Coordinates of C-alpha atoms in Angstrom, one line a residue:
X1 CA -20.4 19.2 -20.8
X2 CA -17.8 22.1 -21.7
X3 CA -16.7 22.7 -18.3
X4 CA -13.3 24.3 -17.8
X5 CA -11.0 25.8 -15.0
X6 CA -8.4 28.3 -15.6
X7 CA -5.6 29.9 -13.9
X8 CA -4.0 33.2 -14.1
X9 CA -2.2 36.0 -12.9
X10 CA -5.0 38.6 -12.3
X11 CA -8.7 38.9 -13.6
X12 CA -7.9 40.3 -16.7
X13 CA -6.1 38.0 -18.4
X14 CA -8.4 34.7 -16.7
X15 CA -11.3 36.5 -19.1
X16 CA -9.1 36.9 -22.0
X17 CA -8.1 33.1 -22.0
X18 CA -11.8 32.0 -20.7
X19 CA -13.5 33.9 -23.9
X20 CA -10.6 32.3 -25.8
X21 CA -11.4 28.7 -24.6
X22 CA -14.9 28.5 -24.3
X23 CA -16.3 31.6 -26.4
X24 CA -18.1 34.8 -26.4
X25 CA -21.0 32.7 -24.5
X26 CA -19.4 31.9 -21.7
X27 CA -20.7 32.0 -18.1
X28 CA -18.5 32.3 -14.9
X29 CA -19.5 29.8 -12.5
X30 CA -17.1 30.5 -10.2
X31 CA -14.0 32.5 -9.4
X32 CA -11.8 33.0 -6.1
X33 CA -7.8 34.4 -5.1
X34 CA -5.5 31.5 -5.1
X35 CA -1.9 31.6 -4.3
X36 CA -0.1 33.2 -7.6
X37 CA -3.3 34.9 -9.2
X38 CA -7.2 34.2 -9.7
X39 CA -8.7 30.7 -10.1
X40 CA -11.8 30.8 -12.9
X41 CA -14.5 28.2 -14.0
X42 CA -16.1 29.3 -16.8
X43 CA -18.8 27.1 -18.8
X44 CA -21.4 27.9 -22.0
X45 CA -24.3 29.7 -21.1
X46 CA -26.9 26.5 -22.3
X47 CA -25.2 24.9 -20.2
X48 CA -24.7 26.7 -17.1
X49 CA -26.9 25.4 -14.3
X50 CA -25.5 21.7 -15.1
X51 CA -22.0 23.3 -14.3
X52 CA -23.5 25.0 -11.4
X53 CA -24.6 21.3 -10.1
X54 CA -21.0 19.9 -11.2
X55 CA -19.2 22.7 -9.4
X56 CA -21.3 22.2 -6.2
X57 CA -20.4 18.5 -6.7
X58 CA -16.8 18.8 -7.2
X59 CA -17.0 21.3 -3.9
X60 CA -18.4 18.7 -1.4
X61 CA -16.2 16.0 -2.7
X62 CA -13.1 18.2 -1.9
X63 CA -15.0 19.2 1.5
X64 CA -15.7 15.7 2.8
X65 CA -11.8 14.9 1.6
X66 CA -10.7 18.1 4.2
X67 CA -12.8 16.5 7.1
X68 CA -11.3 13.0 6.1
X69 CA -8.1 14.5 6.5
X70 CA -8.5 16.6 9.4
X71 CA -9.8 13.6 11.6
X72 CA -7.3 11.4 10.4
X73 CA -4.5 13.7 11.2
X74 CA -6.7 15.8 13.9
X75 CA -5.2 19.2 12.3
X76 CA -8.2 22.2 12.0
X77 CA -10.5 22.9 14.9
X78 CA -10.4 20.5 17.9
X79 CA -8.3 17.9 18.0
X80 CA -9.9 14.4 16.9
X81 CA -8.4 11.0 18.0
X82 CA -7.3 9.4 15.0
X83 CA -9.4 6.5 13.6
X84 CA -6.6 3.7 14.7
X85 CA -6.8 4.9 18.6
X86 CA -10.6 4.4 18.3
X87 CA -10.7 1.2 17.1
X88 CA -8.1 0.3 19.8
X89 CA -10.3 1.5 22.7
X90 CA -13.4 -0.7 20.9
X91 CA -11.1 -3.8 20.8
X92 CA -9.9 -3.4 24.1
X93 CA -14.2 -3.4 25.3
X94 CA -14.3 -6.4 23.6
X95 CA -11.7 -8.3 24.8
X96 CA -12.2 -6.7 28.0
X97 CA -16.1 -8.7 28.0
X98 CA -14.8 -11.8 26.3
X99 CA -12.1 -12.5 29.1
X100 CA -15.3 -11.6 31.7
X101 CA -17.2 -14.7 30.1
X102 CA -14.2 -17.0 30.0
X103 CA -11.1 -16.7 32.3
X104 CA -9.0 -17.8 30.0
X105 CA -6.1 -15.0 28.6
X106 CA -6.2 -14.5 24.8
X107 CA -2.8 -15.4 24.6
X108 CA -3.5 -19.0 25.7
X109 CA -6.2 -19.5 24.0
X110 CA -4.9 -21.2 21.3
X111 CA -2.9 -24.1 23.4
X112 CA -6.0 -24.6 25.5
X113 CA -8.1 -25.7 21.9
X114 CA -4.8 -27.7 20.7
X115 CA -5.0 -29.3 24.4
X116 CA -8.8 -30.4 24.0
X117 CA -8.3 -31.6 20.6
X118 CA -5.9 -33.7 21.4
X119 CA -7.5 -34.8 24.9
X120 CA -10.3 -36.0 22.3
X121 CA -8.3 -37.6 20.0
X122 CA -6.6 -39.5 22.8
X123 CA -10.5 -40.6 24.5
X124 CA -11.4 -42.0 21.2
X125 CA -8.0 -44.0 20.7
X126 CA -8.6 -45.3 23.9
X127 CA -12.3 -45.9 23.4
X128 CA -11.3 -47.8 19.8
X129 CA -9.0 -49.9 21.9
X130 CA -11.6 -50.8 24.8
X131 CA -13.7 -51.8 21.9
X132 CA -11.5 -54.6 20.2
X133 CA -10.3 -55.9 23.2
X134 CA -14.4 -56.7 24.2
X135 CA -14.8 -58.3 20.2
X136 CA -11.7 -60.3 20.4
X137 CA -13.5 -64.2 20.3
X138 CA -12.4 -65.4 23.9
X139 CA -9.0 -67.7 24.0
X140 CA -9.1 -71.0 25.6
X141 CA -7.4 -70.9 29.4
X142 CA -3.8 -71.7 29.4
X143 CA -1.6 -72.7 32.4
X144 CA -0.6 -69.6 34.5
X145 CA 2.8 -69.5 33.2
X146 CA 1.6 -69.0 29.7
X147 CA -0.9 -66.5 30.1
X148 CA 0.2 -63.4 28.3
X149 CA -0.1 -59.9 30.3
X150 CA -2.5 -57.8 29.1
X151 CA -1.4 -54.5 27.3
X152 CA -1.1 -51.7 29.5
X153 CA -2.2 -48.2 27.9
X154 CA 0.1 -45.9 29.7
X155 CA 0.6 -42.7 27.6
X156 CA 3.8 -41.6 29.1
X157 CA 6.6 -42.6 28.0
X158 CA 5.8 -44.8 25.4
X159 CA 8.8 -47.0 24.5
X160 CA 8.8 -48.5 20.7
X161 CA 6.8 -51.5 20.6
X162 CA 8.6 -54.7 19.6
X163 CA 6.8 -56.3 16.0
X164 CA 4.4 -59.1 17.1
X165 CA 5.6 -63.0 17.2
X166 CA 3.6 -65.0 15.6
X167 CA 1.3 -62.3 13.4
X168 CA -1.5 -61.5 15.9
X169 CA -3.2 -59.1 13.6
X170 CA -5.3 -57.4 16.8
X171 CA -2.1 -56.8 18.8
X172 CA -0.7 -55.2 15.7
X173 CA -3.4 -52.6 15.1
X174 CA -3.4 -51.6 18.4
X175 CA -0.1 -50.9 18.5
X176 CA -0.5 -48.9 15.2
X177 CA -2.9 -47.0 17.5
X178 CA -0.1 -46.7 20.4
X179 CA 2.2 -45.3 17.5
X180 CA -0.2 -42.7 16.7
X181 CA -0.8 -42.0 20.3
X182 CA 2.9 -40.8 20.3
X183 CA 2.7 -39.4 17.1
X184 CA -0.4 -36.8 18.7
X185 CA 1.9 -36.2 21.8
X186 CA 5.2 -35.3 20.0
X187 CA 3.0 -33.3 18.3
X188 CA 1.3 -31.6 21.2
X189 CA 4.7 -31.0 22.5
X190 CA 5.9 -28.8 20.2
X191 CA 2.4 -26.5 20.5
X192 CA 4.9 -22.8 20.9
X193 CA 4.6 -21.2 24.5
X194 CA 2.2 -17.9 24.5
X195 CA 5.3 -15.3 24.1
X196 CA 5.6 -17.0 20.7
X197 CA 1.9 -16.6 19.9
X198 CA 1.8 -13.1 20.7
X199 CA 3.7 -12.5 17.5
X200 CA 1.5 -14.3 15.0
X201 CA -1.7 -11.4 15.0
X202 CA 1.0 -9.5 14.5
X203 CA 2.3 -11.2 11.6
X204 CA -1.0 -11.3 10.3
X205 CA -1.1 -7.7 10.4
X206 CA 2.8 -6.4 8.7
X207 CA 1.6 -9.0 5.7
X208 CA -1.8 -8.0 5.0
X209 CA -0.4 -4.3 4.7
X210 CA 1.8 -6.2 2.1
X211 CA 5.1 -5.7 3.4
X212 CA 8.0 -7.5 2.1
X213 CA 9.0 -10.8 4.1
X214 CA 12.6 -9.1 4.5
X215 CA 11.1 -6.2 6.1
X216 CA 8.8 -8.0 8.3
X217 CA 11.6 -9.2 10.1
X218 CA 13.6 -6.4 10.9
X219 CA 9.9 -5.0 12.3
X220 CA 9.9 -7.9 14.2
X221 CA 13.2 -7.5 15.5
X222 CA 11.8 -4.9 17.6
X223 CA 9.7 -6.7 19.6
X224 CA 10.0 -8.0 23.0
X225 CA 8.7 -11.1 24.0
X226 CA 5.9 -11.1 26.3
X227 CA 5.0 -7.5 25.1
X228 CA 1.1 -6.5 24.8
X229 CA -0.3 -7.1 21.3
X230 CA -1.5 -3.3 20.5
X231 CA 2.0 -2.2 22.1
X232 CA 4.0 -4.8 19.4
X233 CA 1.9 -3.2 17.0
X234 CA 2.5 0.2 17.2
X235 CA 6.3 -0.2 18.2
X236 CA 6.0 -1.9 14.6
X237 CA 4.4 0.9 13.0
X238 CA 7.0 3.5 14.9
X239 CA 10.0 1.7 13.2
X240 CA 8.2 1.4 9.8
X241 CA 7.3 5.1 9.8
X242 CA 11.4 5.8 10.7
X243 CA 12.6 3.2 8.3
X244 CA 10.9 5.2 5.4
X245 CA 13.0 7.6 3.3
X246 CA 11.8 11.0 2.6
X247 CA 13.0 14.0 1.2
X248 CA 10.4 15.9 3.4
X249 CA 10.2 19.0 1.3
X250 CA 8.9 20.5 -1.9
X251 CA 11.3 18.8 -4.4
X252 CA 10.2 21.5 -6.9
X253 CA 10.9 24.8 -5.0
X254 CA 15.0 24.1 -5.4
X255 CA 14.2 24.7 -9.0
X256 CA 16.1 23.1 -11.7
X257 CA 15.7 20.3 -14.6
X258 CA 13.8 17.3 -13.2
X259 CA 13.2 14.8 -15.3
X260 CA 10.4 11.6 -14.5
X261 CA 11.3 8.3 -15.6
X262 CA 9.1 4.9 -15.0
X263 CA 7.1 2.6 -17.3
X264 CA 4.0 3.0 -19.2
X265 CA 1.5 4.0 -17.5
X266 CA 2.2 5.0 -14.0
X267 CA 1.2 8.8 -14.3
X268 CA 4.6 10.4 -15.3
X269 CA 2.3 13.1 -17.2
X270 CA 0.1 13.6 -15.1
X271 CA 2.6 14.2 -12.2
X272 CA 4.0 16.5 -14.2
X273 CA 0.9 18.5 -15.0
X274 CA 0.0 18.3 -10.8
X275 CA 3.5 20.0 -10.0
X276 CA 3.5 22.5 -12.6
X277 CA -0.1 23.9 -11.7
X278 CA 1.2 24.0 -7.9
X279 CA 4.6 26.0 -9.1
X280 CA 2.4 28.5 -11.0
X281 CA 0.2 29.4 -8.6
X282 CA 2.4 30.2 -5.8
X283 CA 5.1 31.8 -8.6
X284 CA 3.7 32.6 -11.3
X285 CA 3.9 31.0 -15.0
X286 CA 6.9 33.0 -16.6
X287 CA 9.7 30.7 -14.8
X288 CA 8.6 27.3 -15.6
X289 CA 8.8 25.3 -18.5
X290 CA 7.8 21.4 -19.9
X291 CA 9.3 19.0 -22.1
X292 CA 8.7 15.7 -23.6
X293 CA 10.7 13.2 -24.7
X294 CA 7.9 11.1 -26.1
X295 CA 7.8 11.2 -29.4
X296 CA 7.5 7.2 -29.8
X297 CA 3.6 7.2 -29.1
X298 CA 0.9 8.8 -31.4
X299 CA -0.2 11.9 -30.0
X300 CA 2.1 11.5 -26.5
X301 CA 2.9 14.7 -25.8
X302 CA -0.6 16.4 -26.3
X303 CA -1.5 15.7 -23.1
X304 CA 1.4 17.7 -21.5
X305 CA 0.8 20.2 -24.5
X306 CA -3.0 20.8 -22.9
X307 CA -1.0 21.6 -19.8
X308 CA 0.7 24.0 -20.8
X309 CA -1.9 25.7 -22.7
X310 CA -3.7 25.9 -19.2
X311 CA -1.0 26.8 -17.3
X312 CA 0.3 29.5 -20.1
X313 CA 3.4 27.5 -20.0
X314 CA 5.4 26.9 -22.4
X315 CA 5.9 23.1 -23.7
X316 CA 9.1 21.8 -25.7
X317 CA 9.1 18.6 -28.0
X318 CA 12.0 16.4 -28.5
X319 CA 12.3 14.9 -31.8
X320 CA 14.7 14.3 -34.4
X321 CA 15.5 18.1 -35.4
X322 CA 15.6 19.1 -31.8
X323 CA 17.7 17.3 -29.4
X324 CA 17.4 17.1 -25.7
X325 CA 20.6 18.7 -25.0
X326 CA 19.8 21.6 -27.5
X327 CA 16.4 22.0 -25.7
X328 CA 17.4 22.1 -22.5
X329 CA 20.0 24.7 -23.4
X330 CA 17.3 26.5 -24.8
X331 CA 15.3 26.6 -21.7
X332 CA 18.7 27.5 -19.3
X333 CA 16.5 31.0 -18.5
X334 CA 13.9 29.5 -16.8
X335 CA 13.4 28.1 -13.1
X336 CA 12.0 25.6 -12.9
X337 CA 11.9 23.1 -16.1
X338 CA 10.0 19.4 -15.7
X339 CA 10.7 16.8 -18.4
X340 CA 8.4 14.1 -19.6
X341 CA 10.2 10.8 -20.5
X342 CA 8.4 8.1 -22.6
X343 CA 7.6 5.3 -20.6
X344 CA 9.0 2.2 -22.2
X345 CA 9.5 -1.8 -21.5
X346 CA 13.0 -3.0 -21.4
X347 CA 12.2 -5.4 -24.3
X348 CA 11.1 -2.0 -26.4
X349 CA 13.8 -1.5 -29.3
X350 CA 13.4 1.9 -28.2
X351 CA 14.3 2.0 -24.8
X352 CA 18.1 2.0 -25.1
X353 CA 18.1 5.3 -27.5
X354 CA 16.2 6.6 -24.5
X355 CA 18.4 5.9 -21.7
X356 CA 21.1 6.9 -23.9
X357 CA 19.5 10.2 -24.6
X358 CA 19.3 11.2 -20.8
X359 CA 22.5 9.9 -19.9
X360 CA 23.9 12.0 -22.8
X361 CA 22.6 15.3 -21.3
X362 CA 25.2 17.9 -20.4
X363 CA 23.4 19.8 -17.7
X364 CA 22.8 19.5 -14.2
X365 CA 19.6 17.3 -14.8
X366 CA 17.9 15.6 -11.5
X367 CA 15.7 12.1 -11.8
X368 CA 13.0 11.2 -10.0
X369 CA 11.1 7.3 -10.7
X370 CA 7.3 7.3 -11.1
X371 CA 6.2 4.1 -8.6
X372 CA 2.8 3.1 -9.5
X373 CA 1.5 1.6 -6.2
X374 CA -1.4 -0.2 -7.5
X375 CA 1.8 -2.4 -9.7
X376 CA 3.2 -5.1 -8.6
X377 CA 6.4 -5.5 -6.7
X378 CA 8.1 -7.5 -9.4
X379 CA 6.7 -4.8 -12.0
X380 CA 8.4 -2.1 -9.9
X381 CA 11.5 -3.6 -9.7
X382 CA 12.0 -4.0 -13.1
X383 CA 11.6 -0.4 -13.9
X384 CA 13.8 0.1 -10.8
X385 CA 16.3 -2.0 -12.8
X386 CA 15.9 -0.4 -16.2
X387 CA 16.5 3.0 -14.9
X388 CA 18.9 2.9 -11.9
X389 CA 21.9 3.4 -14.5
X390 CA 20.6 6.6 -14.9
X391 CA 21.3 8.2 -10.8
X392 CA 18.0 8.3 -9.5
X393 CA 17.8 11.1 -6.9
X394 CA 14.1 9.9 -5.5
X395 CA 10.7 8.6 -6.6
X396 CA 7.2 9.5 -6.7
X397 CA 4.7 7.2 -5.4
X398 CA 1.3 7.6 -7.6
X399 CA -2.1 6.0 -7.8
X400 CA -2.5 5.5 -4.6
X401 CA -5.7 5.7 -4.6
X402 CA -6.2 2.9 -7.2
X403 CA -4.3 0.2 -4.6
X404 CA -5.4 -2.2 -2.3
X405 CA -2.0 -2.3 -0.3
X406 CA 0.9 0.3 0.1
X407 CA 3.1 -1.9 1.4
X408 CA 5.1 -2.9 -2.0
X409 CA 6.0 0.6 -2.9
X410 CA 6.8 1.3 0.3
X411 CA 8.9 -2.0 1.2
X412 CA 10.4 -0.7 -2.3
X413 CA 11.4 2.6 -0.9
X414 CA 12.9 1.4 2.2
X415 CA 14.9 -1.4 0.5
X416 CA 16.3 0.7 -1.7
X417 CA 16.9 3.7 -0.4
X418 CA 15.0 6.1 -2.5
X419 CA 14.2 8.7 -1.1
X420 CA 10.0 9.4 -1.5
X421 CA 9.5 13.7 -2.8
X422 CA 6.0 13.1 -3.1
X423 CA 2.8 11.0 -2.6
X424 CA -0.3 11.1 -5.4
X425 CA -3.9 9.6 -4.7
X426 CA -6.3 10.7 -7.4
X427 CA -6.3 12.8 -10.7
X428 CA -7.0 16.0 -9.6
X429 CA -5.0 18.9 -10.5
X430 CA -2.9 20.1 -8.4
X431 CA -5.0 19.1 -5.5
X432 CA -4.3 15.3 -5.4
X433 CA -0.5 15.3 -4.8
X434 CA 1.2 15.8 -1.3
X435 CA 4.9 16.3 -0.3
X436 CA 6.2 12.7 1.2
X437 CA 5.7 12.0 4.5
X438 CA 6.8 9.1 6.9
X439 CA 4.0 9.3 8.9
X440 CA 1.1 10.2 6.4
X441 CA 2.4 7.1 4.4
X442 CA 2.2 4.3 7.0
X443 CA -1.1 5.7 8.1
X444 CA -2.1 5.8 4.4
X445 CA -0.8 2.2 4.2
X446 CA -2.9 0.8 7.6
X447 CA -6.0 2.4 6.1
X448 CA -6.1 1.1 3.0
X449 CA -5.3 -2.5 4.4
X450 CA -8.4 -1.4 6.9
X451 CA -10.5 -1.0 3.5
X452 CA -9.6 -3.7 1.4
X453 CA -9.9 -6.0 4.5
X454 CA -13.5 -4.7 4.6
X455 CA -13.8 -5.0 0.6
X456 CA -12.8 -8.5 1.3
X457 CA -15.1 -9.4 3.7
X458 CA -18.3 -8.3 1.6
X459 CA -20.3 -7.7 4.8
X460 CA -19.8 -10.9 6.4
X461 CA -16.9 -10.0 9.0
X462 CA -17.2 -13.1 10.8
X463 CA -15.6 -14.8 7.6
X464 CA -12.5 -12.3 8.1
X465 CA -10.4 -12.0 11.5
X466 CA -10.4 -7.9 11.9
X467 CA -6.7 -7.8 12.1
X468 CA -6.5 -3.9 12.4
X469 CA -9.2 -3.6 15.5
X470 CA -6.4 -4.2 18.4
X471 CA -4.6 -1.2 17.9

């Protein structure tokens, strides 16, 4: 279905490009003021109530996003606790009832099973023992002053048990059992005190958001012992949100040449196109420009070159006759310019003419790093690596809405300092992309660990502790 949205400065000029695009048959199916102009959607007339449908479609996707949004960050209306506090308050019933039905705290719990266990284990030693004593074949009497004592079964202490005299192969395998014996207690000795168990749920939960081992610790640091478990957890959630780096601000509105580096694949383009849309409708199209440096790839830049088209940008190719540097210089007049980068491997024969090319660049040219968070962390650190060199000034954390933890990018981020400009969790343009934000991202990062958790558990939650339900 020929479906299209268009954007421009005034009425006008949207029909002129909309009769342009789609043809003489077009039919409006919507149009509204948006910051910088008028917003159009135009289809063919045959196929105008199926846009209508689409359109209405499209509209209570975006809606049921808002009221996502607006309960998870209670902003618009009355405020709304936030979906973590509720699930506190429920977990708190819970454990409210459970410690009603047994005395015992929740922070013991754990020592008291270990103690049982190994109360059983010690029964059933003793009970083996009882029994080969009573099927030993009885001995013939002996004077009194040879009779040998019979084995005491004392469990504390246990000395080591001298080897047998004379190979009695009964007294030998009970004291094989008497070794075990102190095997089990050594071993119920080191059972850690409840202030040291009070940190394991919370383990639990900084790894299943997928947090780096490194950064788990320095969370941990934070916490006291003996502390409440929903209090460890959301100190730990304060000093993540503080830890991560932020530029907290439209990256885009100081204007300049931005260039967006990162491997194959991670949505450099498509960033682009996102920030471009949201720069021309709050200013207007006549101060922004694109570029592309991908020229490796059959048919790379038409992507970006549909951008432009739609934004009435215009969009520069690098390629052998045209240099970067002689482009850019080109393009000095205008605001705001974004550059495209081809996204290459570091065993590509290519990739070196690339770096080379950027770091060649006269011009006051800024970098940002494209962070795919549905990649792994060893796939983002080697394009870290490949394009570090370079000065990056910040990164751009993308498909976010494709990953089942957060925590890699975000471990990423904090490790290394780089500063996040923005946040991007779908494919829509320009709505899907957000200004970086501490908070916003560890929230992002809990509910989507919240959600694969659930994903995980494929209806049967008694398979799958719910780490995230205390807080």
């Amino acid at each position: 279905m020929k479906v299209k949205r268009f954007f421009a400065p005034d009425m006008r000029q949207a029909m002129a490009r909309v009769r342009e695009e789609v043809g003489p048959d077009a039919v409006i199916v919507s149009n509204r003021r948006v910051a910088g102009g008028v917003e159009v959607v135009a289809a063919h007339e045959h196929e105008y109530e199926a846009a209508q449908v689409e359109f209405k479609r499209d509209r209570a996707r975006k809606k049921r996003r808002d009221e996502q949004i607006r309960l998870l960050t209670g902003k618009g209306g009355q405020p709304s606790p936030s979906p973590l506090i509720a699930e506190k308050e429920k977990a708190k019933a819970r454990i409210a009832a459970a410690q009603r039905e047994d005395e015992v705290p929740p922070a013991v719990t754990g020592n008291r099973n270990q103690q049982i266990e190994a109360d059983d284990d010690l029964e059933s030693i003793l009970a083996s023992l009882k029994e080969r004593q009573r099927a030993r074949p009885a001995e013939p009497e002996m004077p009194v002053a040879m009779v040998r004592p019979e084995p005491a079964f004392d469990v504390s202490p246990i000395s080591p048990v001298a080897p047998p005299v004379g190979g009695d192969s009964a007294l030998q395998v009970m004291q094989q059992e008497i070794h075990q014996l102190r095997a089990m207690l050594e071993k119920q000795a080191q059972i850690p005190s409840s202030s040291e168990s009070l940190l394991s749920p919370l383990e639990r939960k900084l790894n299943a958001l997928g947090l780096s081992t490194r950064l788990q610790k320095h969370l941990m640091t934070g916490v006291e012992l003996g502390m409440a478990a929903d209090k460890a957890w959301q100190n730990a959630l304060a000093r993540l949100a503080e830890s991560v780096p932020v530029m907290g601000e439209e990256f885009t509105e100081r204007g300049g040449m931005i260039a967006f580096v990162g491997p194959t694949g991670v949505g450099k383009t498509t960033t682009i196109g996102k920030l471009a849309a949201r720069y021309v409708l709050k200013y207007g199209s006549s101060s922004v420009a694109l570029v592309t440096t991908d020229t490796y790839r059959i048919a790379a830049h038409e992507q970006l070159k549909t951008f432009g088209r739609i934004l009435d940008v215009p969009v520069r190719v690098v390629d052998d006759v045209n240099s970067l540097e002689q482009v850019l210089q080109s393009l000095r007049n205008k605001r705001l310019v974004l550059i495209d980068t081809a996204g290459l491997s570091a065993n590509d024969p290519h990739s070196q003419q690339q770096l080379e090319m950027l770091e060649s660049v006269t011009l006051r040219m800024k970098k940002l790093l494209v962070v795919s968070c549905s990649s792994q962390r060893q796939v983002i650190e080697k394009g870290y690596e490949a394009y570090k060199g370079l000065g990056l000034n910040g990164c751009v954390l993308s498909k976010m809405d494709e990953s089942g933890s957060l925590g890699e990018a975000l471990s990423f981020a904090i490790e290394k300092s780089l500063p996040v400009a923005y946040a991007a969790d779908g494919q829509r343009i320009p709505d899907d992309i957000g200004v970086g934000n501490k908070r916003d991202l560890v929230s992002r990062a809990v509910l989507t660990a919240q959600e694969s958790q659930s994903e995980n558990a494929l209806g049967d939650r008694s398979r799958v502790p719910p780490l995230f339900n205390a807080g």
